[in-house]
Amino acid sequence: MPLDNLGVTITWTGTNNAKNYCNNNPLALENQEVRLLGQQGNQSNAGDEEANSFIIYWEMGTTDGNMNNESLFEQDLKKGSYSVDVEFIITEVI
């Protein structure tokens, strides 16, 4: 199954200001790094869990955002189980 059938959106619930690249439209998974959240201007993101809270929503086959524009049925995927490992890299900006 192509990775772009899987998408992610994030709702920022923290008190810090963050640049959310996938707030309203999902970003498709790729074979390379995809930035989901970033620094808002020159503001620090230092803080505790209350300052930096967010909720991750996964979706599959919706064709929204930059996800695959063909439905799962149109792609005629092979029957079976599919899995993928996702790595999140989180860094502090002071």
C-alpha positions as CSV (number, residue, x, y, z in Angstrom):
1,M,0.0,0.0,0.0
2,P,1.5,3.4,-0.9
3,L,2.3,5.5,2.2
4,D,0.3,8.4,0.9
5,N,-2.9,6.5,1.8
6,L,-2.1,7.4,5.4
7,G,-2.4,11.0,6.7
8,V,-2.1,12.8,9.9
9,T,-3.6,16.0,11.3
10,I,-2.7,17.6,14.6
11,T,-4.8,19.7,17.0
12,W,-2.6,22.0,19.1
13,T,-4.0,22.3,22.6
14,G,-0.9,23.7,24.4
15,T,-0.5,27.3,25.6
16,N,2.6,27.8,23.5
17,N,2.2,29.1,20.0
18,A,3.4,26.6,17.4
19,K,3.3,26.5,13.6
20,N,0.9,23.7,12.7
21,Y,1.5,22.4,9.2
22,C,-1.4,19.9,9.4
23,N,-4.1,21.6,11.3
24,N,-7.0,21.6,8.8
25,N,-5.7,19.3,6.1
26,P,-3.9,16.0,6.6
27,L,-0.3,15.6,5.5
28,A,0.4,12.2,3.8
29,L,3.2,10.0,5.1
30,E,6.3,9.9,3.0
31,N,9.6,8.0,2.8
32,Q,11.4,11.2,4.1
33,E,11.0,13.5,7.0
34,V,7.7,15.5,7.0
35,R,7.5,18.6,9.3
36,L,4.2,18.5,11.2
37,L,4.8,21.2,13.8
38,G,7.3,24.0,13.9
39,Q,8.5,27.1,15.6
40,Q,6.2,30.1,15.4
41,G,8.4,33.0,14.4
42,N,11.3,33.4,16.9
43,Q,9.2,32.3,19.9
44,S,10.6,29.6,22.2
45,N,8.6,26.4,22.6
46,A,10.2,25.6,25.9
47,G,7.8,24.4,28.6
48,D,6.0,21.6,30.2
49,E,3.2,19.3,28.9
50,E,0.6,22.0,29.4
51,A,2.6,24.4,27.2
52,N,3.3,21.8,24.5
53,S,0.2,19.6,24.3
54,F,-1.2,18.3,21.0
55,I,-3.5,15.5,19.7
56,I,-2.6,13.4,16.7
57,Y,-5.3,12.1,14.4
58,W,-4.6,9.4,11.8
59,E,-6.7,8.8,8.8
60,M,-6.5,6.3,6.0
61,G,-7.8,6.4,2.4
62,T,-9.7,9.7,2.8
63,T,-8.0,11.4,-0.2
64,D,-7.9,14.6,1.8
65,G,-5.0,17.1,1.8
66,N,-2.0,15.7,-0.1
67,M,-3.0,12.1,0.4
68,N,-3.5,9.7,-2.5
69,N,-6.3,11.0,-4.7
70,E,-7.6,7.5,-5.5
71,S,-9.8,5.6,-3.1
72,L,-8.5,2.3,-1.6
73,F,-11.0,0.5,-3.9
74,E,-9.8,2.2,-7.0
75,Q,-6.2,1.2,-6.2
76,D,-7.0,-2.5,-6.3
77,L,-4.7,-3.2,-3.4
78,K,-3.7,-6.8,-2.6
79,K,-5.5,-8.5,0.2
80,G,-3.5,-8.7,3.4
81,S,-2.1,-6.9,6.4
82,Y,-0.1,-3.7,6.1
83,S,2.1,-2.1,8.7
84,V,4.4,0.9,8.9
85,D,6.8,2.2,11.5
86,V,6.6,6.0,12.2
87,E,9.3,7.9,14.0
88,F,8.6,11.2,15.7
89,I,11.5,13.6,16.2
90,I,10.8,16.3,18.9
91,T,13.3,19.1,19.6
92,E,13.2,22.1,21.9
93,V,13.6,25.6,20.5
94,I,14.8,28.2,23.0
